[in-house]
GROMACS .gro file of C-alpha atoms in nm:
model
  485
    1MET     CA    1  -0.116   1.735   0.411
    2ILE     CA    2  -0.419   1.692   0.654
    3ASN     CA    3  -0.362   1.775   1.018
    4TYR     CA    4  -0.523   1.653   1.319
    5ARG     CA    5  -0.580   1.749   1.681
    6LEU     CA    6  -0.708   1.545   1.971
    7ILE     CA    7  -0.985   1.713   2.188
    8THR     CA    8  -1.151   1.615   2.518
    9THR     CA    9  -1.405   1.876   2.529
   10LEU     CA   10  -1.617   2.081   2.305
   11SER     CA   11  -1.534   2.457   2.212
   12SER     CA   12  -1.664   2.731   1.998
   13GLU     CA   13  -1.360   2.652   1.759
   14LEU     CA   14  -1.532   2.343   1.630
   15LYS     CA   15  -1.843   2.536   1.490
   16GLN     CA   16  -1.885   2.447   1.118
   17ASN     CA   17  -1.712   2.122   1.177
   18HIS     CA   18  -1.852   1.786   1.002
   19LEU     CA   19  -1.951   1.583   1.307
   20ILE     CA   20  -1.929   1.215   1.253
   21THR     CA   21  -2.066   1.011   1.541
   22PHE     CA   22  -2.287   0.728   1.663
   23PRO     CA   23  -2.627   0.721   1.826
   24GLY     CA   24  -2.598   0.757   2.210
   25SER     CA   25  -2.284   0.959   2.185
   26ALA     CA   26  -2.231   1.236   2.453
   27LEU     CA   27  -2.163   1.478   2.170
   28LEU     CA   28  -2.531   1.463   2.079
   29LEU     CA   29  -2.634   1.534   2.440
   30GLU     CA   30  -2.451   1.878   2.423
   31LYS     CA   31  -2.679   2.187   2.394
   32PRO     CA   32  -2.819   2.282   2.151
   33LEU     CA   33  -2.817   1.943   1.977
   34ARG     CA   34  -2.998   1.760   2.280
   35ASP     CA   35  -3.295   2.004   2.243
   36ASN     CA   36  -3.304   1.949   1.844
   37PRO     CA   37  -3.597   1.724   1.736
   38LEU     CA   38  -3.394   1.663   1.424
   39ILE     CA   39  -3.105   1.512   1.603
   40ALA     CA   40  -3.349   1.281   1.794
   41GLU     CA   41  -3.503   1.169   1.468
   42MET     CA   42  -3.168   1.103   1.313
   43THR     CA   43  -3.063   0.906   1.632
   44ALA     CA   44  -3.363   0.696   1.610
   45HIS     CA   45  -3.279   0.609   1.252
   46ALA     CA   46  -2.927   0.505   1.321
   47GLU     CA   47  -3.049   0.299   1.618
   48GLN     CA   48  -3.259   0.106   1.358
   49GLY     CA   49  -2.933   0.038   1.147
   50THR     CA   50  -2.978   0.318   0.898
   51LEU     CA   51  -2.727   0.589   0.838
   52ALA     CA   52  -2.863   0.957   0.912
   53ASP     CA   53  -2.699   1.254   0.746
   54THR     CA   54  -2.798   1.614   0.739
   55CYS     CA   55  -2.653   1.959   0.634
   56PHE     CA   56  -2.941   2.150   0.770
   57GLY     CA   57  -3.065   2.236   1.089
   58CYS     CA   58  -2.757   2.102   1.263
   59GLU     CA   59  -2.610   2.401   1.429
   60PRO     CA   60  -2.343   2.477   1.552
   61PHE     CA   61  -2.203   2.203   1.302
   62ALA     CA   62  -2.190   2.226   0.926
   63ARG     CA   63  -2.284   1.864   0.883
   64ILE     CA   64  -2.383   1.582   1.113
   65THR     CA   65  -2.369   1.199   1.028
   66VAL     CA   66  -2.493   0.947   1.261
   67VAL     CA   67  -2.369   0.607   1.165
   68PRO     CA   68  -2.523   0.285   1.345
   69LEU     CA   69  -2.298   0.185   1.640
   70ASP     CA   70  -2.229  -0.164   1.484
   71ALA     CA   71  -2.017   0.015   1.210
   72TRP     CA   72  -1.786   0.142   1.463
   73GLN     CA   73  -1.686  -0.209   1.572
   74ASP     CA   74  -1.684  -0.353   1.237
   75SER     CA   75  -1.314  -0.440   1.147
   76LEU     CA   76  -1.406  -0.689   0.870
   77THR     CA   77  -1.644  -0.551   0.621
   78ASP     CA   78  -1.559  -0.163   0.657
   79SER     CA   79  -1.924  -0.046   0.706
   80LEU     CA   80  -1.794   0.275   0.848
   81LEU     CA   81  -1.575   0.368   0.556
   82ASP     CA   82  -1.855   0.250   0.318
   83ALA     CA   83  -2.077   0.498   0.497
   84LEU     CA   84  -1.819   0.774   0.494
   85ARG     CA   85  -1.673   0.726   0.155
   86PRO     CA   86  -1.944   0.893  -0.071
   87LEU     CA   87  -1.981   1.175   0.194
   88LEU     CA   88  -1.636   1.264   0.174
   89ALA     CA   89  -1.628   1.263  -0.209
   90THR     CA   90  -1.795   1.597  -0.180
   91PRO     CA   91  -1.716   1.733   0.174
   92ALA     CA   92  -1.937   1.999   0.316
   93CYS     CA   93  -1.668   2.159   0.508
   94ASN     CA   94  -1.279   2.165   0.564
   95ASP     CA   95  -1.283   2.018   0.913
   96VAL     CA   96  -1.400   1.677   1.046
   97LEU     CA   97  -1.501   1.618   1.402
   98LEU     CA   98  -1.466   1.239   1.459
   99ASP     CA   99  -1.608   1.087   1.778
  100CYS     CA  100  -1.344   0.824   1.887
  101THR     CA  101  -1.504   0.721   2.209
  102ARG     CA  102  -1.658   0.386   2.107
  103ILE     CA  103  -1.449   0.285   1.811
  104HIS     CA  104  -1.258  -0.046   1.763
  105ASP     CA  105  -0.870   0.038   1.723
  106THR     CA  106  -0.852  -0.143   1.378
  107VAL     CA  107  -1.166   0.062   1.254
  108LEU     CA  108  -1.013   0.376   1.387
  109ALA     CA  109  -0.675   0.306   1.216
  110LYS     CA  110  -0.845   0.237   0.892
  111THR     CA  111  -1.070   0.523   0.909
  112LEU     CA  112  -0.777   0.748   0.986
  113ARG     CA  113  -0.604   0.634   0.697
  114PHE     CA  114  -0.904   0.681   0.488
  115LEU     CA  115  -0.933   1.053   0.605
  116PHE     CA  116  -0.568   1.139   0.569
  117ASN     CA  117  -0.569   0.988   0.222
  118GLN     CA  118  -0.814   1.248   0.119
  119ALA     CA  119  -0.510   1.473   0.061
  120HIS     CA  120  -0.461   1.309  -0.296
  121ARG     CA  121  -0.707   1.288  -0.565
  122LEU     CA  122  -0.663   1.208  -0.933
  123THR     CA  123  -0.746   1.572  -1.031
  124ASP     CA  124  -0.443   1.675  -0.826
  125LEU     CA  125  -0.221   1.534  -1.105
  126GLY     CA  126  -0.343   1.840  -1.325
  127LEU     CA  127  -0.455   1.630  -1.627
  128LYS     CA  128  -0.832   1.698  -1.603
  129LYS     CA  129  -1.006   2.021  -1.535
  130SER     CA  130  -1.174   2.076  -1.208
  131PRO     CA  131  -1.357   2.359  -1.039
  132ASN     CA  132  -1.140   2.639  -0.909
  133HIS     CA  133  -1.289   2.627  -0.568
  134ILE     CA  134  -1.364   2.297  -0.417
  135THR     CA  135  -1.398   2.203  -0.054
  136ARG     CA  136  -1.123   1.987   0.076
  137LEU     CA  137  -1.074   1.815   0.415
  138VAL     CA  138  -0.780   1.981   0.568
  139GLN     CA  139  -0.819   1.915   0.950
  140ILE     CA  140  -0.932   1.615   1.158
  141ASN     CA  141  -1.061   1.699   1.507
  142ALA     CA  142  -1.082   1.381   1.732
  143TYR     CA  143  -1.307   1.377   2.036
  144CYS     CA  144  -1.176   1.119   2.290
  145ALA     CA  145  -1.167   1.060   2.684
  146LYS     CA  146  -0.872   1.230   2.871
  147SER     CA  147  -0.770   0.879   2.961
  148GLU     CA  148  -0.727   0.779   2.609
  149SER     CA  149  -0.561   1.096   2.450
  150ALA     CA  150  -0.178   0.971   2.506
  151ARG     CA  151  -0.234   0.623   2.356
  152LEU     CA  152  -0.430   0.785   2.068
  153GLU     CA  153  -0.177   1.044   2.006
  154THR     CA  154   0.061   0.750   1.908
  155LEU     CA  155  -0.194   0.585   1.696
  156PHE     CA  156  -0.288   0.915   1.530
  157SER     CA  157   0.092   1.005   1.450
  158GLN     CA  158   0.162   0.658   1.319
  159GLN     CA  159  -0.141   0.656   1.093
  160GLN     CA  160  -0.070   0.994   0.955
  161ALA     CA  161   0.286   0.877   0.867
  162ILE     CA  162   0.169   0.573   0.716
  163ALA     CA  163  -0.114   0.774   0.523
  164ASN     CA  164   0.167   1.011   0.383
  165GLY     CA  165   0.360   0.710   0.248
  166MET     CA  166   0.048   0.567   0.091
  167ILE     CA  167  -0.022   0.911  -0.070
  168ALA     CA  168   0.332   0.927  -0.218
  169ALA     CA  169   0.294   0.561  -0.353
  170ARG     CA  170  -0.054   0.647  -0.494
  171ARG     CA  171   0.041   0.967  -0.663
  172LEU     CA  172   0.352   0.803  -0.829
  173ALA     CA  173   0.139   0.508  -0.947
  174ASP     CA  174  -0.132   0.711  -1.083
  175ILE     CA  175   0.081   0.895  -1.313
  176PRO     CA  176   0.059   0.784  -1.676
  177SER     CA  177   0.341   0.543  -1.783
  178GLU     CA  178   0.460   0.775  -2.076
  179HIS     CA  179   0.570   0.999  -1.796
  180CYS     CA  180   0.623   0.750  -1.512
  181THR     CA  181   0.920   0.579  -1.669
  182PRO     CA  182   1.217   0.383  -1.460
  183GLN     CA  183   1.424   0.700  -1.457
  184PHE     CA  184   1.119   0.916  -1.369
  185VAL     CA  185   1.062   0.676  -1.069
  186VAL     CA  186   1.427   0.723  -0.974
  187ASP     CA  187   1.418   1.103  -1.011
  188GLU     CA  188   1.089   1.128  -0.806
  189ALA     CA  189   1.220   0.911  -0.533
  190GLN     CA  190   1.540   1.098  -0.511
  191ARG     CA  191   1.328   1.432  -0.468
  192LEU     CA  192   1.109   1.280  -0.197
  193CYS     CA  193   1.409   1.105  -0.009
  194ALA     CA  194   1.575   1.437  -0.009
  195ASN     CA  195   1.355   1.547   0.260
  196PHE     CA  196   1.487   1.321   0.518
  197SER     CA  197   1.855   1.299   0.612
  198SER     CA  198   1.826   0.935   0.715
  199LEU     CA  199   1.735   0.826   0.354
  200ARG     CA  200   1.991   0.795   0.071
  201CYS     CA  201   1.945   0.640  -0.273
  202GLU     CA  202   2.185   0.407  -0.458
  203VAL     CA  203   2.103   0.375  -0.857
  204LEU     CA  204   2.205   0.111  -1.090
  205ASP     CA  205   2.157   0.224  -1.469
  206GLU     CA  206   2.122  -0.009  -1.749
  207ASN     CA  207   2.514  -0.052  -1.786
  208ALA     CA  208   2.561  -0.119  -1.403
  209ILE     CA  209   2.273  -0.370  -1.404
  210VAL     CA  210   2.440  -0.559  -1.703
  211GLU     CA  211   2.790  -0.527  -1.518
  212GLN     CA  212   2.663  -0.654  -1.176
  213GLY     CA  213   2.494  -0.953  -1.360
  214LEU     CA  214   2.132  -0.881  -1.323
  215GLY     CA  215   2.052  -1.050  -1.629
  216LEU     CA  216   1.682  -1.112  -1.557
  217LEU     CA  217   1.609  -0.740  -1.507
  218HIS     CA  218   1.806  -0.661  -1.810
  219ALA     CA  219   1.610  -0.910  -2.019
  220VAL     CA  220   1.297  -0.748  -1.937
  221GLY     CA  221   1.382  -0.408  -1.967
  222LYS     CA  222   1.603  -0.422  -2.289
  223GLY     CA  223   1.312  -0.412  -2.530
  224SER     CA  224   1.219  -0.073  -2.429
  225THR     CA  225   1.369   0.256  -2.536
  226ARG     CA  226   1.332   0.354  -2.154
  227PRO     CA  227   1.601   0.146  -1.995
  228PRO     CA  228   1.568  -0.039  -1.678
  229ARG     CA  229   1.678   0.078  -1.321
  230LEU     CA  230   1.753  -0.063  -1.008
  231LEU     CA  231   1.688   0.186  -0.716
  232ALA     CA  232   1.806   0.098  -0.353
  233ILE     CA  233   1.684   0.316  -0.081
  234HIS     CA  234   1.886   0.283   0.245
  235TYR     CA  235   1.732   0.415   0.574
  236ASP     CA  236   1.986   0.451   0.856
  237GLY     CA  237   1.774   0.495   1.169
  238ALA     CA  238   2.028   0.290   1.378
  239SER     CA  239   2.408   0.270   1.364
  240SER     CA  240   2.405  -0.110   1.390
  241GLY     CA  241   2.175  -0.406   1.389
  242PRO     CA  242   2.019  -0.613   1.114
  243VAL     CA  243   1.869  -0.475   0.808
  244ARG     CA  244   1.517  -0.549   0.719
  245SER     CA  245   1.476  -0.542   0.327
  246TYR     CA  246   1.172  -0.496   0.110
  247VAL     CA  247   1.161  -0.544  -0.261
  248GLY     CA  248   0.916  -0.401  -0.500
  249LYS     CA  249   0.812  -0.500  -0.861
  250GLY     CA  250   0.829  -0.199  -1.076
  251VAL     CA  251   0.728  -0.262  -1.422
  252THR     CA  252   0.638   0.073  -1.535
  253PHE     CA  253   0.420  -0.058  -1.802
  254ASP     CA  254   0.352  -0.408  -1.898
  255THR     CA  255   0.254  -0.484  -2.264
  256GLY     CA  256   0.316  -0.852  -2.196
  257GLY     CA  257   0.620  -0.819  -2.450
  258LEU     CA  258   0.608  -1.048  -2.747
  259TRP     CA  259   0.348  -1.249  -2.558
  260LEU     CA  260   0.123  -0.959  -2.604
  261LYS     CA  261  -0.180  -0.872  -2.384
  262GLU     CA  262  -0.515  -0.811  -2.535
  263GLY     CA  263  -0.635  -0.450  -2.495
  264ALA     CA  264  -0.854  -0.482  -2.206
  265GLY     CA  265  -0.579  -0.665  -2.014
  266MET     CA  266  -0.345  -0.394  -2.086
  267TYR     CA  267  -0.551  -0.093  -1.966
  268THR     CA  268  -0.431  -0.080  -1.601
  269MET     CA  269  -0.080  -0.193  -1.673
  270LYS     CA  270   0.060   0.150  -1.569
  271TYR     CA  271  -0.027   0.009  -1.210
  272ASP     CA  272   0.229  -0.278  -1.272
  273MET     CA  273   0.480  -0.075  -1.071
  274CYS     CA  274   0.245  -0.045  -0.757
  275GLY     CA  275   0.492  -0.288  -0.551
  276ALA     CA  276   0.779  -0.061  -0.623
  277ALA     CA  277   0.583   0.262  -0.556
  278ASN     CA  278   0.472   0.103  -0.214
  279VAL     CA  279   0.829   0.019  -0.110
  280LEU     CA  280   0.908   0.399  -0.174
  281GLY     CA  281   0.607   0.491   0.032
  282LEU     CA  282   0.696   0.265   0.314
  283MET     CA  283   1.042   0.403   0.318
  284LEU     CA  284   0.908   0.755   0.327
  285SER     CA  285   0.674   0.644   0.621
  286ILE     CA  286   0.954   0.482   0.820
  287ALA     CA  287   1.171   0.791   0.784
  288GLU     CA  288   0.886   1.025   0.913
  289LEU     CA  289   0.836   0.824   1.209
  290GLY     CA  290   1.220   0.821   1.282
  291LEU     CA  291   1.211   0.456   1.364
  292PRO     CA  292   1.519   0.320   1.523
  293VAL     CA  293   1.597   0.046   1.277
  294ARG     CA  294   1.797  -0.017   0.951
  295VAL     CA  295   1.613  -0.064   0.632
  296MET     CA  296   1.654  -0.110   0.271
  297GLY     CA  297   1.405  -0.081   0.004
  298VAL     CA  298   1.488  -0.214  -0.358
  299LEU     CA  299   1.295  -0.104  -0.666
  300ALA     CA  300   1.337  -0.329  -0.986
  301LEU     CA  301   1.223  -0.084  -1.242
  302ALA     CA  302   1.154  -0.186  -1.611
  303GLU     CA  303   0.918  -0.143  -1.882
  304ASN     CA  304   0.823  -0.466  -2.065
  305ALA     CA  305   0.783  -0.339  -2.417
  306ILE     CA  306   0.793  -0.473  -2.783
  307GLY     CA  307   1.096  -0.384  -2.982
  308PRO     CA  308   1.381  -0.539  -3.184
  309ASP     CA  309   1.561  -0.624  -2.866
  310ALA     CA  310   1.266  -0.757  -2.659
  311MET     CA  311   1.309  -1.090  -2.493
  312GLN     CA  312   1.174  -1.386  -2.690
  313PRO     CA  313   0.995  -1.698  -2.562
  314GLY     CA  314   1.238  -1.981  -2.509
  315SER     CA  315   1.535  -1.739  -2.444
  316VAL     CA  316   1.764  -1.801  -2.137
  317ALA     CA  317   1.873  -1.525  -1.880
  318ARG     CA  318   2.107  -1.555  -1.603
  319ALA     CA  319   2.052  -1.382  -1.251
  320CYS     CA  320   2.308  -1.204  -1.039
  321ASN     CA  321   2.312  -1.524  -0.820
  322GLY     CA  322   2.408  -1.728  -1.124
  323MET     CA  323   2.103  -1.923  -1.171
  324THR     CA  324   1.950  -1.926  -1.533
  325VAL     CA  325   1.589  -1.907  -1.620
  326GLU     CA  326   1.417  -2.020  -1.937
  327ILE     CA  327   1.177  -1.741  -2.044
  328ASN     CA  328   0.874  -1.932  -2.182
  329ASN     CA  329   0.622  -1.653  -2.140
  330THR     CA  330   0.753  -1.295  -2.173
  331ASP     CA  331   0.428  -1.171  -2.006
  332ALA     CA  332   0.569  -1.339  -1.673
  333GLU     CA  333   0.808  -1.065  -1.636
  334GLY     CA  334   0.748  -0.960  -1.280
  335ARG     CA  335   0.878  -1.254  -1.121
  336LEU     CA  336   1.196  -1.204  -1.345
  337VAL     CA  337   1.257  -0.848  -1.207
  338LEU     CA  338   1.189  -0.958  -0.858
  339SER     CA  339   1.407  -1.274  -0.864
  340ASP     CA  340   1.708  -1.047  -0.964
  341ALA     CA  341   1.627  -0.788  -0.703
  342ILE     CA  342   1.574  -1.033  -0.418
  343ALA     CA  343   1.911  -1.204  -0.487
  344TRP     CA  344   2.086  -0.862  -0.525
  345ALA     CA  345   1.940  -0.738  -0.190
  346SER     CA  346   2.048  -1.081  -0.023
  347GLN     CA  347   2.402  -1.007  -0.151
  348ARG     CA  348   2.393  -0.648  -0.049
  349HIS     CA  349   2.324  -0.745   0.305
  350PRO     CA  350   2.407  -1.114   0.362
  351LYS     CA  351   2.270  -1.088   0.742
  352THR     CA  352   1.936  -0.931   0.636
  353ARG     CA  353   1.680  -0.997   0.904
  354TYR     CA  354   1.420  -1.066   0.649
  355ILE     CA  355   1.326  -0.993   0.284
  356ILE     CA  356   0.972  -0.925   0.186
  357ASP     CA  357   0.881  -0.854  -0.169
  358LEU     CA  358   0.561  -0.709  -0.293
  359ALA     CA  359   0.415  -0.725  -0.651
  360THR     CA  360   0.100  -0.698  -0.872
  361LEU     CA  361   0.228  -1.031  -0.994
  362THR     CA  362  -0.066  -1.258  -1.093
  363GLY     CA  363  -0.429  -1.214  -1.170
  364ALA     CA  364  -0.477  -1.586  -1.029
  365VAL     CA  365  -0.447  -1.432  -0.688
  366VAL     CA  366  -0.754  -1.211  -0.750
  367LYS     CA  367  -0.948  -1.513  -0.852
  368ALA     CA  368  -0.842  -1.697  -0.529
  369LEU     CA  369  -0.863  -1.435  -0.285
  370GLY     CA  370  -1.074  -1.120  -0.438
  371TYR     CA  371  -0.978  -0.779  -0.375
  372GLU     CA  372  -0.970  -0.747   0.001
  373LEU     CA  373  -0.690  -1.000   0.073
  374SER     CA  374  -0.327  -0.995  -0.040
  375GLY     CA  375  -0.162  -1.345  -0.090
  376LEU     CA  376   0.107  -1.445   0.119
  377MET     CA  377   0.359  -1.708   0.033
  378THR     CA  378   0.645  -1.811   0.257
  379GLN     CA  379   0.823  -2.107   0.400
  380ASP     CA  380   0.911  -1.941   0.711
  381ASN     CA  381   0.643  -2.005   0.984
  382ALA     CA  382   0.741  -1.717   1.203
  383LEU     CA  383   0.729  -1.452   0.924
  384ARG     CA  384   0.393  -1.612   0.799
  385CYS     CA  385   0.250  -1.573   1.155
  386ALA     CA  386   0.394  -1.232   1.203
  387LEU     CA  387   0.249  -1.080   0.888
  388THR     CA  388  -0.088  -1.255   0.933
  389ALA     CA  389  -0.119  -1.101   1.282
  390ALA     CA  390   0.006  -0.771   1.144
  391GLY     CA  391  -0.262  -0.770   0.870
  392GLU     CA  392  -0.552  -0.817   1.143
  393GLN     CA  393  -0.425  -0.569   1.353
  394SER     CA  394  -0.391  -0.308   1.092
  395GLY     CA  395  -0.695  -0.413   0.874
  396ASP     CA  396  -0.472  -0.474   0.563
  397GLU     CA  397  -0.496  -0.848   0.577
  398VAL     CA  398  -0.322  -1.134   0.402
  399TRP     CA  399  -0.419  -1.495   0.339
  400SER     CA  400  -0.149  -1.759   0.321
  401LEU     CA  401  -0.137  -1.991   0.011
  402PRO     CA  402   0.077  -2.309   0.020
  403LEU     CA  403   0.434  -2.295  -0.089
  404ASP     CA  404   0.659  -2.621  -0.091
  405ALA     CA  405   0.848  -2.878  -0.301
  406ARG     CA  406   0.513  -2.997  -0.444
  407LEU     CA  407   0.552  -2.714  -0.682
  408LYS     CA  408   0.894  -2.818  -0.793
  409LYS     CA  409   0.753  -2.943  -1.135
  410GLN     CA  410   0.593  -2.614  -1.219
  411THR     CA  411   0.940  -2.447  -1.267
  412GLU     CA  412   1.125  -2.722  -1.420
  413SER     CA  413   1.315  -2.652  -1.765
  414ALA     CA  414   1.502  -2.882  -1.988
  415ILE     CA  415   1.728  -2.602  -2.075
  416ALA     CA  416   1.781  -2.383  -1.778
  417ASP     CA  417   1.776  -2.403  -1.412
  418LEU     CA  418   1.433  -2.287  -1.389
  419CYS     CA  419   1.150  -2.174  -1.626
  420ASN     CA  420   0.948  -1.870  -1.543
  421THR     CA  421   0.587  -2.014  -1.588
  422PRO     CA  422   0.426  -2.369  -1.541
  423THR     CA  423   0.325  -2.506  -1.884
  424ASN     CA  424   0.011  -2.650  -1.734
  425ASN     CA  425  -0.152  -2.317  -1.622
  426ALA     CA  426  -0.210  -2.448  -1.274
  427ALA     CA  427  -0.126  -2.302  -0.943
  428ILE     CA  428  -0.009  -1.988  -1.104
  429SER     CA  429   0.047  -1.758  -0.793
  430ALA     CA  430   0.207  -2.021  -0.594
  431SER     CA  431   0.415  -2.118  -0.891
  432ALA     CA  432   0.556  -1.779  -0.923
  433ALA     CA  433   0.635  -1.766  -0.557
  434TRP     CA  434   0.824  -2.097  -0.593
  435LEU     CA  435   1.039  -1.959  -0.857
  436LEU     CA  436   1.110  -1.659  -0.642
  437HIS     CA  437   1.218  -1.856  -0.341
  438HIS     CA  438   1.534  -1.984  -0.525
  439PHE     CA  439   1.670  -1.637  -0.517
  440CYS     CA  440   1.685  -1.579  -0.141
  441PRO     CA  441   1.933  -1.782   0.047
  442GLN     CA  442   1.802  -2.027   0.292
  443ASN     CA  443   1.943  -1.847   0.589
  444ILE     CA  444   1.733  -1.533   0.538
  445PRO     CA  445   1.361  -1.540   0.612
  446TRP     CA  446   1.169  -1.449   0.308
  447ALA     CA  447   0.806  -1.382   0.228
  448HIS     CA  448   0.620  -1.283  -0.097
  449LEU     CA  449   0.312  -1.072  -0.118
  450ASP     CA  450   0.097  -1.078  -0.418
  451VAL     CA  451  -0.104  -0.764  -0.415
  452SER     CA  452  -0.263  -0.776  -0.750
  453GLY     CA  453  -0.608  -0.744  -0.579
  454THR     CA  454  -0.522  -0.514  -0.329
  455ALA     CA  455  -0.274  -0.254  -0.480
  456LEU     CA  456  -0.569  -0.087  -0.655
  457TRP     CA  457  -0.907   0.067  -0.524
  458ARG     CA  458  -1.194  -0.030  -0.756
  459GLU     CA  459  -1.514   0.160  -0.770
  460GLY     CA  460  -1.753   0.251  -1.026
  461GLY     CA  461  -1.569   0.049  -1.286
  462LYS     CA  462  -1.232   0.253  -1.248
  463SER     CA  463  -0.935   0.170  -1.076
  464VAL     CA  464  -0.675   0.401  -0.892
  465ALA     CA  465  -0.379   0.306  -0.662
  466SER     CA  466  -0.462   0.214  -0.294
  467GLY     CA  467  -0.142   0.231  -0.116
  468ARG     CA  468  -0.178  -0.114   0.017
  469PRO     CA  469   0.015  -0.312   0.157
  470ILE     CA  470   0.194  -0.024   0.341
  471PRO     CA  471  -0.022  -0.025   0.643
  472LEU     CA  472   0.045  -0.405   0.675
  473LEU     CA  473   0.413  -0.372   0.648
  474MET     CA  474   0.443  -0.074   0.879
  475GLN     CA  475   0.250  -0.262   1.135
  476HIS     CA  476   0.451  -0.571   1.101
  477LEU     CA  477   0.773  -0.369   1.133
  478LEU     CA  478   0.630  -0.175   1.442
  479ASN     CA  479   0.551  -0.504   1.598
  480ASP     CA  480   0.892  -0.657   1.526
  481LEU     CA  481   1.057  -0.361   1.689
  482ASN     CA  482   0.829  -0.364   1.986
  483ALA     CA  483   0.900  -0.734   2.034
  484GLY     CA  484   1.286  -0.611   2.077
  485ALA     CA  485   1.403  -0.797   1.775
   0.00000   0.00000   0.00000
């Protein structure tokens, strides 16, 4: 874990730090930097909008990076992170000194999450040889005004907890699917939750799934030799009050079933459980902060595989709320496991304050919104507004897509109550949400987050788990609690 410390004056302890600052910063006016002609030249470059960086002639620091001032206020295009990402890929030292004196709060939150997230890299999984001695970030020193230290302490502690949850989710999602099976996710969740007395796990195995009538989850998982699981993580941070519920799609690998994906489309399908992984990370963040609230996280875990018992196009399955679904496309399995999990969550806590589900559900949402925005679909205006505001505040933004009765024909079936995909290949993301809304009672506010574009970080032609939308959901929860709800 990467630690942090807030400082209001420079000291000899900060020697050999990597100083990250902006032109005109008071830190650059301290001796001996103010008399250093190289620093003056770097400042001039940064004032012209060019990043300036050096590891030479910058004593007493090991490295100095001067980023144009506009980047410190840019919460939209992440220009500060774009500048820092390649530098932190190969750190020059273990400690960073971050100048927080003129930074926008949203930019700071995103920067802190980025820095804290340096605690996990793919090589940490031990599957690739790496140098024995590599420099890793271990300490964030944050320079701020004394008047800001109390407020920033809260921000730093929250972002550290959020990042720790993101790291747990990223690490789990990055594990190859031959190891990361439904039961492995359960085992890993139980191991991580054991660190917090406020968390407890409830597990439904394949027999309990059938006994409790979760026919949609069973249908998806029954074709695999690795049977499905439903994991509910309960957080008891308060003795009473409404429960907030989060439901995550946990398809540990998605072949498409008998509706087989092509090879290129299957390559990243170990990440089809990012929704469930992020629900686990969210629960760990909530427990780390000790929030005074009751929360339930539900992970719907299955492998969509080909086998003698695999679900077939045209088959009909019954959910735990009694509704039947015609499975006309076995590659639309995520909405099936989510539907059962949403219905189960609403039955487990009938007075739930809200249910929010998150899933890498449709490629169509990426075509609509790209990789920076998560798709938000809900019929509850208050929940839509609250999630949108939390997204803007946290920098983990959403964009609302329509969800109303005009989508009804997209889920009509001649043989069952619903079908799982529209036959006209239109409004794929919204049609999936329209199916899901049937499984949450009308008296419970519900929202669906399609994170197919945001759950992964893509760079250099490769994809890794991002940990989103944990920052969004944590900010929404914090706002909800601060509002006295």
